[in-house]
């Protein structure tokens, strides 16, 4: 039990060496905290790509949600971690999956001004035409005019 808590904390605070050691020792990589977050969610939120890769190699579930409906993918998009987002797309994550508030990874990336993630989501199949026609929130959330232009044109 204590080792699983240590793994959650080492992923949360981006302690790569400790996290990798605990993963290699066989810690439960699916352990959740009180909010339903797993080690891979914390690693994605912190941009710890080496931990994310190790967790995936050890079989960590990538298509999961926490209590708020966040996924490892949406957490990485909201923080602007393009490399992690790409890795998770390659593992089959759902690009347009909204959280409990209806926000998609594209909306989260737009809201926080992460142009590289927005571009990557569009290139990887995020359906802008459908989203803009049915969900006007995308045009309300960008903080960067470059993103607004990208979404419009």
PDB file of C-alpha atoms in Angstrom:
ATOM      1  CA  UNK A   1       0.000   0.000   0.000  1.00  0.00           C
ATOM      2  CA  UNK A   2       2.724   2.492   0.929  1.00  0.00           C
ATOM      3  CA  UNK A   3       4.665   1.800  -2.256  1.00  0.00           C
ATOM      4  CA  UNK A   4       1.586   2.596  -4.357  1.00  0.00           C
ATOM      5  CA  UNK A   5       1.160   5.904  -2.518  1.00  0.00           C
ATOM      6  CA  UNK A   6       4.830   6.637  -3.134  1.00  0.00           C
ATOM      7  CA  UNK A   7       4.340   5.898  -6.823  1.00  0.00           C
ATOM      8  CA  UNK A   8       1.370   8.277  -7.027  1.00  0.00           C
ATOM      9  CA  UNK A   9       3.370  10.997  -5.270  1.00  0.00           C
ATOM     10  CA  UNK A  10       6.515  10.465  -7.342  1.00  0.00           C
ATOM     11  CA  UNK A  11       4.443  10.796 -10.527  1.00  0.00           C
ATOM     12  CA  UNK A  12       2.578  13.811  -9.137  1.00  0.00           C
ATOM     13  CA  UNK A  13       5.823  15.628  -8.306  1.00  0.00           C
ATOM     14  CA  UNK A  14       7.799  14.344 -11.306  1.00  0.00           C
ATOM     15  CA  UNK A  15      10.421  12.380  -9.377  1.00  0.00           C
ATOM     16  CA  UNK A  16      11.564  10.298 -12.348  1.00  0.00           C
ATOM     17  CA  UNK A  17      14.130   8.100 -10.640  1.00  0.00           C
ATOM     18  CA  UNK A  18      11.855   7.166  -7.757  1.00  0.00           C
ATOM     19  CA  UNK A  19       8.870   6.557 -10.039  1.00  0.00           C
ATOM     20  CA  UNK A  20      10.891   4.360 -12.395  1.00  0.00           C
ATOM     21  CA  UNK A  21      12.320   2.383  -9.480  1.00  0.00           C
ATOM     22  CA  UNK A  22       8.850   1.776  -8.020  1.00  0.00           C
ATOM     23  CA  UNK A  23       7.427   0.828 -11.418  1.00  0.00           C
ATOM     24  CA  UNK A  24      10.287  -1.618 -11.982  1.00  0.00           C
ATOM     25  CA  UNK A  25       9.731  -3.132  -8.519  1.00  0.00           C
ATOM     26  CA  UNK A  26       6.174  -4.003  -9.515  1.00  0.00           C
ATOM     27  CA  UNK A  27       4.038  -1.356  -7.817  1.00  0.00           C
ATOM     28  CA  UNK A  28       0.349  -1.316  -8.695  1.00  0.00           C
ATOM     29  CA  UNK A  29       0.398   1.130 -11.596  1.00  0.00           C
ATOM     30  CA  UNK A  30      -3.399   1.295 -11.685  1.00  0.00           C
ATOM     31  CA  UNK A  31      -3.732   2.555  -8.095  1.00  0.00           C
ATOM     32  CA  UNK A  32      -6.027   5.587  -7.831  1.00  0.00           C
ATOM     33  CA  UNK A  33      -6.062   8.457  -5.360  1.00  0.00           C
ATOM     34  CA  UNK A  34      -9.227   9.841  -3.762  1.00  0.00           C
ATOM     35  CA  UNK A  35      -9.971  11.819  -6.958  1.00  0.00           C
ATOM     36  CA  UNK A  36      -9.623   8.802  -9.218  1.00  0.00           C
ATOM     37  CA  UNK A  37      -6.233   9.838 -10.600  1.00  0.00           C
ATOM     38  CA  UNK A  38      -3.729   7.152 -11.533  1.00  0.00           C
ATOM     39  CA  UNK A  39       0.061   7.435 -11.784  1.00  0.00           C
ATOM     40  CA  UNK A  40      -0.147   7.917 -15.565  1.00  0.00           C
ATOM     41  CA  UNK A  41      -2.575  10.808 -15.096  1.00  0.00           C
ATOM     42  CA  UNK A  42      -0.189  12.573 -12.744  1.00  0.00           C
ATOM     43  CA  UNK A  43       2.753  11.927 -15.078  1.00  0.00           C
ATOM     44  CA  UNK A  44       0.793  13.289 -18.062  1.00  0.00           C
ATOM     45  CA  UNK A  45      -0.218  16.368 -16.094  1.00  0.00           C
ATOM     46  CA  UNK A  46       3.415  17.028 -15.116  1.00  0.00           C
ATOM     47  CA  UNK A  47       4.932  16.403 -18.542  1.00  0.00           C
ATOM     48  CA  UNK A  48       6.971  13.449 -17.296  1.00  0.00           C
ATOM     49  CA  UNK A  49       7.285  11.675 -20.629  1.00  0.00           C
ATOM     50  CA  UNK A  50       9.847   9.130 -19.417  1.00  0.00           C
ATOM     51  CA  UNK A  51       7.478   8.051 -16.636  1.00  0.00           C
ATOM     52  CA  UNK A  52       4.542   7.955 -19.064  1.00  0.00           C
ATOM     53  CA  UNK A  53       6.538   5.732 -21.433  1.00  0.00           C
ATOM     54  CA  UNK A  54       7.585   3.399 -18.618  1.00  0.00           C
ATOM     55  CA  UNK A  55       4.016   3.132 -17.317  1.00  0.00           C
ATOM     56  CA  UNK A  56       2.726   2.329 -20.808  1.00  0.00           C
ATOM     57  CA  UNK A  57       5.453  -0.291 -21.269  1.00  0.00           C
ATOM     58  CA  UNK A  58       4.309  -1.900 -18.015  1.00  0.00           C
ATOM     59  CA  UNK A  59       0.687  -1.970 -19.163  1.00  0.00           C
ATOM     60  CA  UNK A  60      -0.838   1.140 -17.607  1.00  0.00           C
ATOM     61  CA  UNK A  61      -4.354   1.844 -18.827  1.00  0.00           C
ATOM     62  CA  UNK A  62      -4.422   4.953 -21.014  1.00  0.00           C
ATOM     63  CA  UNK A  63      -8.137   5.128 -21.781  1.00  0.00           C
ATOM     64  CA  UNK A  64      -9.437   5.857 -18.287  1.00  0.00           C
ATOM     65  CA  UNK A  65     -11.113   8.765 -16.543  1.00  0.00           C
ATOM     66  CA  UNK A  66     -10.832  10.265 -13.085  1.00  0.00           C
ATOM     67  CA  UNK A  67     -13.748  11.560 -11.009  1.00  0.00           C
ATOM     68  CA  UNK A  68     -13.905  14.760 -13.118  1.00  0.00           C
ATOM     69  CA  UNK A  69     -13.913  12.887 -16.415  1.00  0.00           C
ATOM     70  CA  UNK A  70     -10.309  13.850 -17.216  1.00  0.00           C
ATOM     71  CA  UNK A  71      -8.181  11.376 -19.143  1.00  0.00           C
ATOM     72  CA  UNK A  72      -4.391  11.134 -19.357  1.00  0.00           C
ATOM     73  CA  UNK A  73      -4.772  12.595 -22.856  1.00  0.00           C
ATOM     74  CA  UNK A  74      -6.915  15.564 -21.818  1.00  0.00           C
ATOM     75  CA  UNK A  75      -4.544  16.327 -18.945  1.00  0.00           C
ATOM     76  CA  UNK A  76      -1.529  16.373 -21.284  1.00  0.00           C
ATOM     77  CA  UNK A  77      -3.387  18.557 -23.826  1.00  0.00           C
ATOM     78  CA  UNK A  78      -4.488  21.040 -21.171  1.00  0.00           C
ATOM     79  CA  UNK A  79      -0.873  21.489 -20.092  1.00  0.00           C
ATOM     80  CA  UNK A  80       0.539  21.697 -23.629  1.00  0.00           C
ATOM     81  CA  UNK A  81       2.587  18.483 -23.625  1.00  0.00           C
ATOM     82  CA  UNK A  82       2.523  17.669 -27.336  1.00  0.00           C
ATOM     83  CA  UNK A  83       4.913  14.701 -27.180  1.00  0.00           C
ATOM     84  CA  UNK A  84       2.838  12.992 -24.514  1.00  0.00           C
ATOM     85  CA  UNK A  85      -0.368  13.744 -26.443  1.00  0.00           C
ATOM     86  CA  UNK A  86       1.166  12.148 -29.555  1.00  0.00           C
ATOM     87  CA  UNK A  87       2.218   9.086 -27.603  1.00  0.00           C
ATOM     88  CA  UNK A  88      -1.297   8.656 -26.220  1.00  0.00           C
ATOM     89  CA  UNK A  89      -2.872   9.160 -29.648  1.00  0.00           C
ATOM     90  CA  UNK A  90      -0.633   6.366 -30.930  1.00  0.00           C
ATOM     91  CA  UNK A  91      -1.956   4.208 -28.078  1.00  0.00           C
ATOM     92  CA  UNK A  92      -5.545   4.759 -29.214  1.00  0.00           C
ATOM     93  CA  UNK A  93      -6.899   7.520 -27.003  1.00  0.00           C
ATOM     94  CA  UNK A  94     -10.155   9.189 -27.993  1.00  0.00           C
ATOM     95  CA  UNK A  95      -9.259  12.641 -29.320  1.00  0.00           C
ATOM     96  CA  UNK A  96     -12.688  14.225 -28.881  1.00  0.00           C
ATOM     97  CA  UNK A  97     -13.712  12.682 -25.542  1.00  0.00           C
ATOM     98  CA  UNK A  98     -15.195  15.450 -23.365  1.00  0.00           C
ATOM     99  CA  UNK A  99     -14.837  15.669 -19.603  1.00  0.00           C
ATOM    100  CA  UNK A 100     -17.824  15.915 -17.253  1.00  0.00           C
ATOM    101  CA  UNK A 101     -18.158  19.629 -18.073  1.00  0.00           C
ATOM    102  CA  UNK A 102     -18.275  18.956 -21.810  1.00  0.00           C
ATOM    103  CA  UNK A 103     -14.756  20.261 -22.500  1.00  0.00           C
ATOM    104  CA  UNK A 104     -12.775  18.355 -25.114  1.00  0.00           C
ATOM    105  CA  UNK A 105      -8.962  18.155 -25.215  1.00  0.00           C
ATOM    106  CA  UNK A 106      -9.108  20.613 -28.133  1.00  0.00           C
ATOM    107  CA  UNK A 107     -11.051  23.098 -26.019  1.00  0.00           C
ATOM    108  CA  UNK A 108      -8.615  22.720 -23.131  1.00  0.00           C
ATOM    109  CA  UNK A 109      -5.611  23.279 -25.404  1.00  0.00           C
ATOM    110  CA  UNK A 110      -7.293  26.321 -26.998  1.00  0.00           C
ATOM    111  CA  UNK A 111      -8.236  27.849 -23.672  1.00  0.00           C
ATOM    112  CA  UNK A 112      -4.670  27.662 -22.428  1.00  0.00           C
ATOM    113  CA  UNK A 113      -3.073  28.848 -25.663  1.00  0.00           C
ATOM    114  CA  UNK A 114      -1.191  25.650 -26.558  1.00  0.00           C
ATOM    115  CA  UNK A 115      -0.872  26.184 -30.310  1.00  0.00           C
ATOM    116  CA  UNK A 116       1.346  23.142 -30.946  1.00  0.00           C
ATOM    117  CA  UNK A 117      -1.199  20.840 -29.286  1.00  0.00           C
ATOM    118  CA  UNK A 118      -4.091  22.467 -31.176  1.00  0.00           C
ATOM    119  CA  UNK A 119      -2.265  21.979 -34.493  1.00  0.00           C
ATOM    120  CA  UNK A 120      -1.436  18.384 -33.636  1.00  0.00           C
ATOM    121  CA  UNK A 121      -5.026  17.598 -32.674  1.00  0.00           C
ATOM    122  CA  UNK A 122      -6.238  19.031 -35.960  1.00  0.00           C
ATOM    123  CA  UNK A 123      -3.637  17.020 -37.897  1.00  0.00           C
ATOM    124  CA  UNK A 124      -4.553  13.892 -35.951  1.00  0.00           C
ATOM    125  CA  UNK A 125      -8.224  14.134 -36.812  1.00  0.00           C
ATOM    126  CA  UNK A 126     -10.011  16.535 -34.481  1.00  0.00           C
ATOM    127  CA  UNK A 127     -13.083  17.471 -36.527  1.00  0.00           C
ATOM    128  CA  UNK A 128     -13.133  21.255 -36.417  1.00  0.00           C
ATOM    129  CA  UNK A 129     -15.978  21.808 -38.864  1.00  0.00           C
ATOM    130  CA  UNK A 130     -18.331  19.588 -36.909  1.00  0.00           C
ATOM    131  CA  UNK A 131     -17.209  21.018 -33.581  1.00  0.00           C
ATOM    132  CA  UNK A 132     -17.496  24.639 -34.621  1.00  0.00           C
ATOM    133  CA  UNK A 133     -20.963  24.066 -36.072  1.00  0.00           C
ATOM    134  CA  UNK A 134     -22.262  22.165 -33.056  1.00  0.00           C
ATOM    135  CA  UNK A 135     -20.153  23.541 -30.240  1.00  0.00           C
ATOM    136  CA  UNK A 136     -19.426  27.270 -30.258  1.00  0.00           C
ATOM    137  CA  UNK A 137     -17.308  27.052 -27.128  1.00  0.00           C
ATOM    138  CA  UNK A 138     -14.176  26.513 -29.214  1.00  0.00           C
ATOM    139  CA  UNK A 139     -14.420  30.011 -30.611  1.00  0.00           C
ATOM    140  CA  UNK A 140     -15.048  31.522 -27.191  1.00  0.00           C
ATOM    141  CA  UNK A 141     -12.190  29.876 -25.336  1.00  0.00           C
ATOM    142  CA  UNK A 142      -8.973  30.672 -27.275  1.00  0.00           C
ATOM    143  CA  UNK A 143      -6.747  33.217 -25.592  1.00  0.00           C
ATOM    144  CA  UNK A 144      -4.416  33.511 -28.555  1.00  0.00           C
ATOM    145  CA  UNK A 145      -5.451  35.106 -31.864  1.00  0.00           C
ATOM    146  CA  UNK A 146      -3.227  32.654 -33.747  1.00  0.00           C
ATOM    147  CA  UNK A 147      -5.404  29.849 -32.417  1.00  0.00           C
ATOM    148  CA  UNK A 148      -8.574  31.751 -33.316  1.00  0.00           C
ATOM    149  CA  UNK A 149      -7.319  32.152 -36.894  1.00  0.00           C
ATOM    150  CA  UNK A 150      -6.351  28.480 -37.043  1.00  0.00           C
ATOM    151  CA  UNK A 151      -9.827  27.448 -35.905  1.00  0.00           C
ATOM    152  CA  UNK A 152     -11.611  29.785 -38.323  1.00  0.00           C
ATOM    153  CA  UNK A 153      -9.585  29.134 -41.469  1.00  0.00           C
TER     154      UNK A 153
END
